[in-house]
Coordinates of C-alpha atoms and ligand atoms in Angstrom, one line a residue:
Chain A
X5 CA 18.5 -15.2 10.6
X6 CA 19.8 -14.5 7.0
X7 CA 18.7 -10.8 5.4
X8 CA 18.1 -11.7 1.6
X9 CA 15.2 -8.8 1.3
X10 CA 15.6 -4.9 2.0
X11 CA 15.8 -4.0 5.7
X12 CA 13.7 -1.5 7.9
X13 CA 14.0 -0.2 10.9
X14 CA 10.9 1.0 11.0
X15 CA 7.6 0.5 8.8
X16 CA 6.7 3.9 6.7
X17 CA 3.5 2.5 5.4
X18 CA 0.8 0.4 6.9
X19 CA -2.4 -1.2 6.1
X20 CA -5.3 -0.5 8.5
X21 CA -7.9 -3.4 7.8
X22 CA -10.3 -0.5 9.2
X23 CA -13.5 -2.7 9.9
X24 CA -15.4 -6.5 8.8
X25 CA -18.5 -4.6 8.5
X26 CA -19.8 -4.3 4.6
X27 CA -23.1 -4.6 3.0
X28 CA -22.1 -7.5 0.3
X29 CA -22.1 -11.1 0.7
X30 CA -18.8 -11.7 -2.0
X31 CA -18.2 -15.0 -2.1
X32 CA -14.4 -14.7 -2.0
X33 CA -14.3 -12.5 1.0
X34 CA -11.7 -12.4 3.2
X35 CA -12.6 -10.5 6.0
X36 CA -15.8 -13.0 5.9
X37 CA -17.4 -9.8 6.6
X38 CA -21.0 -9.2 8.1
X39 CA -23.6 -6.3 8.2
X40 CA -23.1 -5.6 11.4
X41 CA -19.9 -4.8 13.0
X42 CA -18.4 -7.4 14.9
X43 CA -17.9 -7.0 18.6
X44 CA -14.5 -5.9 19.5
X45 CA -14.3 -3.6 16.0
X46 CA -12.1 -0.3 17.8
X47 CA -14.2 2.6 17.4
X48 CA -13.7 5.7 15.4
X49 CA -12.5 7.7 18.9
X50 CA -9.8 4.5 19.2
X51 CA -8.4 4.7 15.8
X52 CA -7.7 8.8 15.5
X53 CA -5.7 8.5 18.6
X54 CA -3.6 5.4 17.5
X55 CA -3.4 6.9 13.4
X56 CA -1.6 10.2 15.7
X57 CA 0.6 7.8 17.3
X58 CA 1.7 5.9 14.2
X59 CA 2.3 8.7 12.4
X60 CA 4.2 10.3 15.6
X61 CA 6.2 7.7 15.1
X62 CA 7.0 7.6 11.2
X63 CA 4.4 6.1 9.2
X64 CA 3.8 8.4 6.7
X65 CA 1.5 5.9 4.4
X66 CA -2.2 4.7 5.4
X67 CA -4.0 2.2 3.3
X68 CA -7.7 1.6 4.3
X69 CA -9.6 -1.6 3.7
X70 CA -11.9 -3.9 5.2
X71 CA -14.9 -5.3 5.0
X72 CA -15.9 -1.6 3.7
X73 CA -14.3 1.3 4.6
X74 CA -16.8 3.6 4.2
X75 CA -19.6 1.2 6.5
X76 CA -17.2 2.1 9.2
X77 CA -19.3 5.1 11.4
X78 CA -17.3 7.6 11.6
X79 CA -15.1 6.9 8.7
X80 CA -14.9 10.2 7.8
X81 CA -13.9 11.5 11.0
X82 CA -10.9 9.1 10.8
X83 CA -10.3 10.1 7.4
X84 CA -10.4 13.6 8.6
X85 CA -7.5 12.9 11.4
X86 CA -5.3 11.0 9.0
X87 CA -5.1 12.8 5.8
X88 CA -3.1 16.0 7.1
X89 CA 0.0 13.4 8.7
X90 CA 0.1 10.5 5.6
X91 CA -0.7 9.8 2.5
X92 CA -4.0 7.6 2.2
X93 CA -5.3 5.1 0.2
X94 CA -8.7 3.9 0.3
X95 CA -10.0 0.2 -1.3
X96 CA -14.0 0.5 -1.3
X97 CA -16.2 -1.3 -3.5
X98 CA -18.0 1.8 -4.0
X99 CA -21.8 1.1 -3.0
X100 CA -23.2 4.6 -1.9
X101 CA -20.0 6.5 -3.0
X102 CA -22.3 9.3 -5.0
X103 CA -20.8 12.6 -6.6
X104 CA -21.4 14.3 -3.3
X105 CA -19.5 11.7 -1.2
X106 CA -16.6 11.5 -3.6
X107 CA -16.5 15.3 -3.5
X108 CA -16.4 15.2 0.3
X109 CA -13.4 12.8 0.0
X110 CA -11.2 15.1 -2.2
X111 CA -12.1 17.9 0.3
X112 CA -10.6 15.7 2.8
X113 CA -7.5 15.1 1.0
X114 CA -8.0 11.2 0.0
X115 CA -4.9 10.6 -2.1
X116 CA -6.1 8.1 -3.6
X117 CA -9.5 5.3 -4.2
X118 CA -9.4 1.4 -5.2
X119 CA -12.4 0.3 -6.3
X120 CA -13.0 -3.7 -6.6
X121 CA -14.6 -4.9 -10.1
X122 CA -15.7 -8.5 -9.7
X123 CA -16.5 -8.7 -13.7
X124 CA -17.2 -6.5 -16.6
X125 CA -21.2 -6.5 -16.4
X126 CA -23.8 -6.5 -14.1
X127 CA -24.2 -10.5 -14.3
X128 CA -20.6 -11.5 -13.4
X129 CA -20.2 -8.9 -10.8
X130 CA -23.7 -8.4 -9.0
X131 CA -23.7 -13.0 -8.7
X132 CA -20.1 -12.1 -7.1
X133 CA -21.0 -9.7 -4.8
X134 CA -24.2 -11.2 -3.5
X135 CA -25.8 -7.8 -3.8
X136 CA -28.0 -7.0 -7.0
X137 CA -27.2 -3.3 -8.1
X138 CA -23.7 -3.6 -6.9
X139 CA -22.1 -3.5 -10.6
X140 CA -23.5 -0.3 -11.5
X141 CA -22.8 1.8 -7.6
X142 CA -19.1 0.4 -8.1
X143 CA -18.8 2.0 -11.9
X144 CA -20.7 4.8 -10.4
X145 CA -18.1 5.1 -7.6
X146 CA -15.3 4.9 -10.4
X147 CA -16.4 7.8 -12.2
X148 CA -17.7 9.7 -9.4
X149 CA -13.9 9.5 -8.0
X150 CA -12.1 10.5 -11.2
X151 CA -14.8 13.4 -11.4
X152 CA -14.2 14.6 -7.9
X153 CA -9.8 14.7 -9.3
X154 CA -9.1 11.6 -6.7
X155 CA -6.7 9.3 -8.7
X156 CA -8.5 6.1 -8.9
X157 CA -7.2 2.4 -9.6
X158 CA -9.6 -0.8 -10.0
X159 CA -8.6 -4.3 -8.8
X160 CA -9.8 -7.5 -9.8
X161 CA -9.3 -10.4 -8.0
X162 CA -8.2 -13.0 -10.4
X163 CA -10.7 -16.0 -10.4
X164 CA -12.5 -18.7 -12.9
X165 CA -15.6 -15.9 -12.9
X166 CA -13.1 -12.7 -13.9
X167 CA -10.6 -14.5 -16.0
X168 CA -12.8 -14.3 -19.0
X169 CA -13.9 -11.0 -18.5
X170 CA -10.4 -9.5 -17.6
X171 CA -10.0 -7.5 -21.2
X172 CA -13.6 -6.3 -20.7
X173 CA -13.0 -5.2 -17.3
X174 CA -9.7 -3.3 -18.0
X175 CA -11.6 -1.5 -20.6
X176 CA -14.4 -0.6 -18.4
X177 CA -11.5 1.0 -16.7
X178 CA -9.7 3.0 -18.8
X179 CA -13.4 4.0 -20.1
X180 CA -14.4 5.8 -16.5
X181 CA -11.3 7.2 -16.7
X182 CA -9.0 5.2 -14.0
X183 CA -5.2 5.0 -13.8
X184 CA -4.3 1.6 -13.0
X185 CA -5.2 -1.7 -13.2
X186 CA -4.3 -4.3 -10.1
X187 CA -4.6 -7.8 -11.1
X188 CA -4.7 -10.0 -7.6
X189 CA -4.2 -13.5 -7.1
X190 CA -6.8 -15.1 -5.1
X191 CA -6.3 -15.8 -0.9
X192 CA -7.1 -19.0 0.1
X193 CA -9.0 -16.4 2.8
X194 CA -12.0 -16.2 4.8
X195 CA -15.1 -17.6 2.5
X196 CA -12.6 -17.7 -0.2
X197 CA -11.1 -20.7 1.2
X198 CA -14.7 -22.4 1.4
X199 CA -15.2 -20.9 -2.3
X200 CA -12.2 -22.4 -3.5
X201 CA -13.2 -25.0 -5.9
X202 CA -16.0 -23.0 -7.3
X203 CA -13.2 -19.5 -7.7
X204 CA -9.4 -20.7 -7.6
X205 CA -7.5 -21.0 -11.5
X206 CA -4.8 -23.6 -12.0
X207 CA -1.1 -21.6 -12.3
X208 CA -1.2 -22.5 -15.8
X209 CA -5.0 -20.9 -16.5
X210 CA -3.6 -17.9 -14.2
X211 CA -0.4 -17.2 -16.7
X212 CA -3.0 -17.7 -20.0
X213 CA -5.6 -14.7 -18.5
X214 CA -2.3 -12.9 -17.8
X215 CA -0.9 -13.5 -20.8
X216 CA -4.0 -12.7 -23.2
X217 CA -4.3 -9.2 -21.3
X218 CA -4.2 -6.6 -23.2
X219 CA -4.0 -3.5 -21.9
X220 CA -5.6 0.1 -22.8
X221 CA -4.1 3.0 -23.6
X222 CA -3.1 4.9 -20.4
X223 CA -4.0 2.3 -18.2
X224 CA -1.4 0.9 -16.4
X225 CA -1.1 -2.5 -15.2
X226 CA -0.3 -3.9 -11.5
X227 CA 0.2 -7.4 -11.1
X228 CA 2.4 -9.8 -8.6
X229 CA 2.8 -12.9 -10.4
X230 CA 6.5 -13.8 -12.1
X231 CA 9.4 -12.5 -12.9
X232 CA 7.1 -9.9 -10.7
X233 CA 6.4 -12.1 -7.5
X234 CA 7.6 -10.1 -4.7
X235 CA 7.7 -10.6 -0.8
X236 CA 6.5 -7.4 -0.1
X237 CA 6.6 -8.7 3.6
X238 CA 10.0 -6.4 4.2
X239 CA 8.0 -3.9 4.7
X240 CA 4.5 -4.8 5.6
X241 CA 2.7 -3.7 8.4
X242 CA -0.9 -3.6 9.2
X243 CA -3.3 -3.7 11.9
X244 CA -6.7 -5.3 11.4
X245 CA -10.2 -3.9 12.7
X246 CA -9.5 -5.2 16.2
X247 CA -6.4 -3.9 16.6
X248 CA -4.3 -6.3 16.5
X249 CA -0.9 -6.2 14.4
X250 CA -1.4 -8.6 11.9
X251 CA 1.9 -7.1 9.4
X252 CA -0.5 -7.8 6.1
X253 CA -4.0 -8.4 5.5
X254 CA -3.3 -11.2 3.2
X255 CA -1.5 -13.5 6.9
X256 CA -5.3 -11.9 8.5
X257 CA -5.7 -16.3 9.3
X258 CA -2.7 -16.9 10.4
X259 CA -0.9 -14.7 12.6
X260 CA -1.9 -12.3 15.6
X261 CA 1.5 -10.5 16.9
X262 CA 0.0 -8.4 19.5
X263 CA -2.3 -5.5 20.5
X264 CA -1.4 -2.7 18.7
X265 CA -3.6 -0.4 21.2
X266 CA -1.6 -1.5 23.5
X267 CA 2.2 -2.2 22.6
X268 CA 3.9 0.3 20.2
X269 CA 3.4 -1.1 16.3
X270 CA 7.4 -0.4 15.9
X271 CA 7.9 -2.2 19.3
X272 CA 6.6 -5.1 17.5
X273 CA 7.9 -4.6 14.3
X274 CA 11.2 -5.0 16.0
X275 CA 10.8 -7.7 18.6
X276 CA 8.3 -10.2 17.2
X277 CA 10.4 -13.5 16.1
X278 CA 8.1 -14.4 13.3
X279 CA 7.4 -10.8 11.6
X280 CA 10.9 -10.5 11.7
X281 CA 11.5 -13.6 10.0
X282 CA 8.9 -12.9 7.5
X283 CA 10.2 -9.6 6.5
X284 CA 13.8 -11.1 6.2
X285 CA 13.2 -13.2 2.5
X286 CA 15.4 -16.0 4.3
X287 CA 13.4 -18.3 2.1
X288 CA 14.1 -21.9 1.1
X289 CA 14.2 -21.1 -2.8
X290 CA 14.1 -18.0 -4.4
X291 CA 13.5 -17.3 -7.9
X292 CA 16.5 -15.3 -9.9
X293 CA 14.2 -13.5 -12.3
X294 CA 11.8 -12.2 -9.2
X295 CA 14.6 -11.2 -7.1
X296 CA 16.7 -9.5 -9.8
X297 CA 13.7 -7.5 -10.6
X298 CA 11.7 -6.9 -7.2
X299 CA 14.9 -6.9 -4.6
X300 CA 13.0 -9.4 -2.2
X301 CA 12.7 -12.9 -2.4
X302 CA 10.9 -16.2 -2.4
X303 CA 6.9 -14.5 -3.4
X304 CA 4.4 -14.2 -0.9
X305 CA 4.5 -15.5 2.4
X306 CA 1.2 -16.0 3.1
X307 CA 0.3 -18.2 -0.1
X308 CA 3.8 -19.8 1.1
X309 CA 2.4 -20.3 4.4
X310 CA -1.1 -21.4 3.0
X311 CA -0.3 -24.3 0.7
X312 CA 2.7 -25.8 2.3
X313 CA 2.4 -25.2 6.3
X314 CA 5.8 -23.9 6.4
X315 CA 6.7 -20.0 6.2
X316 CA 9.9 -20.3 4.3
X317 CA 8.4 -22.6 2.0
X318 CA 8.4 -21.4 -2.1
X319 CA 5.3 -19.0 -3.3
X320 CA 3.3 -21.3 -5.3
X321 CA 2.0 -18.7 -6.9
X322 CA 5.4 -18.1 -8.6
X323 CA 6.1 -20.3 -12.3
X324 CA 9.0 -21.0 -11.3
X325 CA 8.5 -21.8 -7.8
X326 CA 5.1 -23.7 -8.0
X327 CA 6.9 -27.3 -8.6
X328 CA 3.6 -29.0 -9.4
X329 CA 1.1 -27.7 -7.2
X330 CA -2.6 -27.9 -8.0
X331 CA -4.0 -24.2 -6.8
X332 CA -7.0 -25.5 -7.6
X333 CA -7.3 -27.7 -4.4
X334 CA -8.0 -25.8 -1.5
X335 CA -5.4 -25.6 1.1
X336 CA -6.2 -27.2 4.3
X337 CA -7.1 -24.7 6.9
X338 CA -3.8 -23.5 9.2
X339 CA -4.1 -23.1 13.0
X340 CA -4.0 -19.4 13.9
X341 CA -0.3 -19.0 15.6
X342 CA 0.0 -16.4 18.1
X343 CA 3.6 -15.0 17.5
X344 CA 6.8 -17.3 17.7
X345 CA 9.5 -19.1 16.8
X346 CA 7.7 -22.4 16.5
X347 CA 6.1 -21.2 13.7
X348 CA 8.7 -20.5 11.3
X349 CA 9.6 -23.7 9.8
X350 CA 7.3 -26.5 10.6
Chain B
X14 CA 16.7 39.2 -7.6
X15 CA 18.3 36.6 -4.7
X16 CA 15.5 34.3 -3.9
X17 CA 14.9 31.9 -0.8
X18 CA 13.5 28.4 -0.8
X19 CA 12.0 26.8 2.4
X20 CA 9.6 23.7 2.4
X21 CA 6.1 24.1 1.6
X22 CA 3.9 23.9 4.6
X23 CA 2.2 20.9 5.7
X24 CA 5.0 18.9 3.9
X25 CA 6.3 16.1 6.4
X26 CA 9.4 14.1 5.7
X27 CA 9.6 10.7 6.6
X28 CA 13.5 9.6 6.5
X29 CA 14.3 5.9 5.6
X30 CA 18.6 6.2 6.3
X31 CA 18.4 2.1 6.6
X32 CA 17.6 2.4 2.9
X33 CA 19.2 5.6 1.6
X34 CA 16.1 7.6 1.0
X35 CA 13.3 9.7 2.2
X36 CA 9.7 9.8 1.9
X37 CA 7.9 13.2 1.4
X38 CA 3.8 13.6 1.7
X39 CA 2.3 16.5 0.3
X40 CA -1.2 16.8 1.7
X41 CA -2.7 19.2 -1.0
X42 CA -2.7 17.8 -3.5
X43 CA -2.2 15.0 -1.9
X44 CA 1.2 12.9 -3.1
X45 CA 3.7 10.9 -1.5
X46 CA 7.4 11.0 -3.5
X47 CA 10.2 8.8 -2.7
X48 CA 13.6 10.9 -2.8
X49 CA 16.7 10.2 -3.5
X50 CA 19.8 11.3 -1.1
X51 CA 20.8 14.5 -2.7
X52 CA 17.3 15.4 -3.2
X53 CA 16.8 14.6 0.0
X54 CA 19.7 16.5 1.3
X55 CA 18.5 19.6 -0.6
X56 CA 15.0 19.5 0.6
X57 CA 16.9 19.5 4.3
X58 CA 19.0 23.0 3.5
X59 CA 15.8 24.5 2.5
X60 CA 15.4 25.9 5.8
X61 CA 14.7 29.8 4.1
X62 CA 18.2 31.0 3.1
X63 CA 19.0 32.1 0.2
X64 CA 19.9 29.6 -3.0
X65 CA 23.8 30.5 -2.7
X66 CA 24.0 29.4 0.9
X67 CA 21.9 26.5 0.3
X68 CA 24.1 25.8 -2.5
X69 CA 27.3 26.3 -0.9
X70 CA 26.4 23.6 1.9
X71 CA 25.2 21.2 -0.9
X72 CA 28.6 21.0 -2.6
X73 CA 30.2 21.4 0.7
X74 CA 28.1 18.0 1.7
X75 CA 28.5 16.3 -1.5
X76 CA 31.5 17.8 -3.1
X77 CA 34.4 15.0 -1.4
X78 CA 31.8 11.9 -2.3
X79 CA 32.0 12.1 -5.9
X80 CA 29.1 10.7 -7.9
X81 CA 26.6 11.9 -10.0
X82 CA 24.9 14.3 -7.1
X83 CA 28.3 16.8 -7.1
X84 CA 27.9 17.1 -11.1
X85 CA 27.3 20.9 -11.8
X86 CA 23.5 21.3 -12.6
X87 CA 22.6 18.9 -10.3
X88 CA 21.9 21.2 -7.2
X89 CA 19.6 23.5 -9.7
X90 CA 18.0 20.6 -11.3
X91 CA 17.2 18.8 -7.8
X92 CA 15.1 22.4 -6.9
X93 CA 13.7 22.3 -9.9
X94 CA 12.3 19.1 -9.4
X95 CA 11.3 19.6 -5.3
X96 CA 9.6 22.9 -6.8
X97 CA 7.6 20.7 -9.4
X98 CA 6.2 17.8 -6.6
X99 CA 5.5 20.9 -4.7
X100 CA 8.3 20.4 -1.9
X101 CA 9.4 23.6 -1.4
X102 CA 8.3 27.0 -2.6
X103 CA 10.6 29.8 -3.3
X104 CA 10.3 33.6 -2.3
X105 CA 12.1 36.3 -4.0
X106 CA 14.3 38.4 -1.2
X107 CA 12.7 41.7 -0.5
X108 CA 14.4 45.4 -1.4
X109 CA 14.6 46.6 2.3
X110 CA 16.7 43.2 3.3
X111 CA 18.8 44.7 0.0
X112 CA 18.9 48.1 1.7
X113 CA 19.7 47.2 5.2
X114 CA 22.7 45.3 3.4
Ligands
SF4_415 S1 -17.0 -6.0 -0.6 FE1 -15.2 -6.7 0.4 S2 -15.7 -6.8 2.6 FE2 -17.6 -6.7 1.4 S3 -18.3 -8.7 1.1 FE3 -17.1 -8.1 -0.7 S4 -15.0 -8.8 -0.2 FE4 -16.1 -8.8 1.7
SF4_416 S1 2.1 -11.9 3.1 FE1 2.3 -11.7 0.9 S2 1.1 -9.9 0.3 FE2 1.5 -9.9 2.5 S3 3.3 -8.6 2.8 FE3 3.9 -10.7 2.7 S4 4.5 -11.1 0.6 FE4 3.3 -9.2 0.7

């Protein structure tokens, strides 16, 4: 296997996808989440001891999403466990994060809080969500974050329904006082991939919204599209509300490499053919500009994986890369692959 | 007055060697910094002793590579800067240690 992208040993940093339990019905979802939890969703007494073990073991980086985070019972306990080993990150779209709550999560020693924005008003985002009241508890939860001194980012996924608004919604931003701004592409995901037609931007609709940004003053901007496209996969690693190491959220469809309740996560890391080969950037194309600037190469696998079938395949999220694809057709679903060589280049 | 620097309590390290650098969490307020090697080395010599020592095994480390980390200043200037992300915390060396001397 060739190493174009940065090697690990080991991963510092890892996503938990915590639960698929949330109270909104967004029609992009990717966790194709539900009210209730699902059965098989580890408990809050399962995580704390495996969070010990990972961080026995050098993860030093937690990033908590979901569904929602803070629908997870006993959340806070987890919270609680993690924050005095690792940094943590916590992506919520905010409904019932009041002052008090947001003060309880600075006690705890959040590091830091991403709140989704699925448009600039009340319209855009509540028809997004599925929940009526959902705009104004997710500005709420901005501000009540920033009050409570937790640094705070918003994302937007980028879609036909927040491409208009995203000026709007990055000064709704700076205005309740958060840091950054993370622009994500849309995952041919869980009911996003149902939602396509009705969400998904050509490449060439994607790069005007981009380009037309225009960012506030002390907001900064995140964003993965070129000369920015990374493979982030050299370092990914994340384990999804069953368990299971999945290495990133975003390859939640595609890939199952084992039970991380079970098997060490760096065991895996290490000795899974097909999260190696991801995290190696041996692509078939790579874009100079991306590289040169992001040190890994070929974009993200799991658009890759999504559009053409084949894991090395070009990012067609990348300009330079995208060689004619329309990413407003929805990919066809994938078959789920266990872990193994056979699925590294169809 | 002599002072001492040690790490700041609750501060855990998280060493990436494959990539040359190592990963430091503070947990209050929390913060995660990404060092580079000779800030990374000093952070490692401040086990307590005094700045001198700690200094001595610095340029003793880095003094035969060369490079910008055995440039004069650089030791002070790489406390400095662990002292600022709240690293490591300094104590000034009591009389009696003085005395005893
Ligand atoms: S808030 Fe997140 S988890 Fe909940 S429905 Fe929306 S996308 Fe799914
Ligand atoms: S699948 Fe995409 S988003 Fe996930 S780690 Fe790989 S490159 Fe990054």
């Amino acid at each position: 296997m060739k190493h174009s992208n940065p090697v690990l040993d080991t991963p510092p940093k890892i996503t938990l996808g915590i639960t698929e339990t949330c109270p909104m019905r967004c029609s992009h979802c990717y966790a194709d989440c539900a009210n209730a939890p699902k059965p098989g969703e580890l408990t809050d007494a399962q995580w704390i001891p495996l969070i010990r073990d990972l961080a026995e073991n050098g993860v030093i980086q937690a990033y908590f999403e979901g569904g929602e985070p803070l629908a997870k019972p006993g959340f806070l306990n987890i919270l609680r466990a993690t924050t005095p080993l690792m940094m943590t990150l916590v992506r919520t779209h905010g409904i019932g994060l009041t002052a008090d709550l947001a003060k309880e999560l600075g006690d705890i020693g959040l590091g830091r809080g991403l709140v989704d924005l699925l448009g600039a008003d009340a319209a855009t985002h509540d028809a997004a969500t599925g929940m009526l009241g959902s705009f104004a508890q997710s500005t709420a939860a901005i501000a009540n974050l920033v009050a409570a001194g937790i640094p705070t980012d918003v994302l937007v996924i980028l879609t036909a329904h927040t491409a208009p608004q995203l000026n709007a919604i990055a000064q709704h931003a700076a205005g309740l006082g958060a840091k950054r701004i993370g622009v994500l592409r849309l995952y041919p995901l869980g009911r996003a991939r149902a939602a396509w037609s009705d969400l998904a931007l050509s490449m060439a609709a994607q790069t005007q919204a981009l380009a037309t940004l225009r960012m506030p003053k002390g907001l900064e901007l995140m964003q993965s599209w070129h000369p920015n496209n990374k493979n982030c996969c050299w370092q990914a690693a994340a384990i999804n509300a069953f368990g299971r190491a999945i290495g990133c959220m975003y390859l939640r469809d595609y890939v199952d490499f084992g039970d991380a309740t079970k098997t060490p996560y760096n065991e895996i890391f290490q000795t899974d053919p097909l999260y190696r080969a991801l995290r190696s950037g041996d692509v078939e194309e790579s874009c100079g500009d991306c590289s040169g600037t992001q040190g890994s190469h070929g974009g993200c696998r799991s658009t890759a994986y999504a559009f053409h079938g084949r894991w090395s395949a070009p990012d067609p999220f990348d300009l330079t890369l995208n060689h004619g694809v329309d990413l407003t057709v929805p990919p066809p679903a994938r078959a789920k692959g266990g872990s193994g060589a056979d699925h590294l280049v169809a | 007055m002599p002072i001492t620097w040690s790490l700041k309590p609750g501060v855990r390290l998280r060493p990436i060697p494959e990539q040359e650098c190592c990963l430091a969490y503070v947990p209050r307020p929390p913060a995660l910094h990404g060092l580079n090697l000779s800030s990374w080395l000093v952070l490692t010599l401040c086990d307590g002793r005094e700045q001198r020592e700690i200094g001595r095994d610095y340029f003793d480390a880095v003094g035969p590579s060369g490079g910008p980390g055995a440039t004069p200043g650089a030791f002070d200037s790489a406390l400095i800067q662990l002292e600022a992300l709240g690293l490591i915390e300094r104590r000034a060396i009591e009389a009696t240690r003085k005395e005893t001397a």
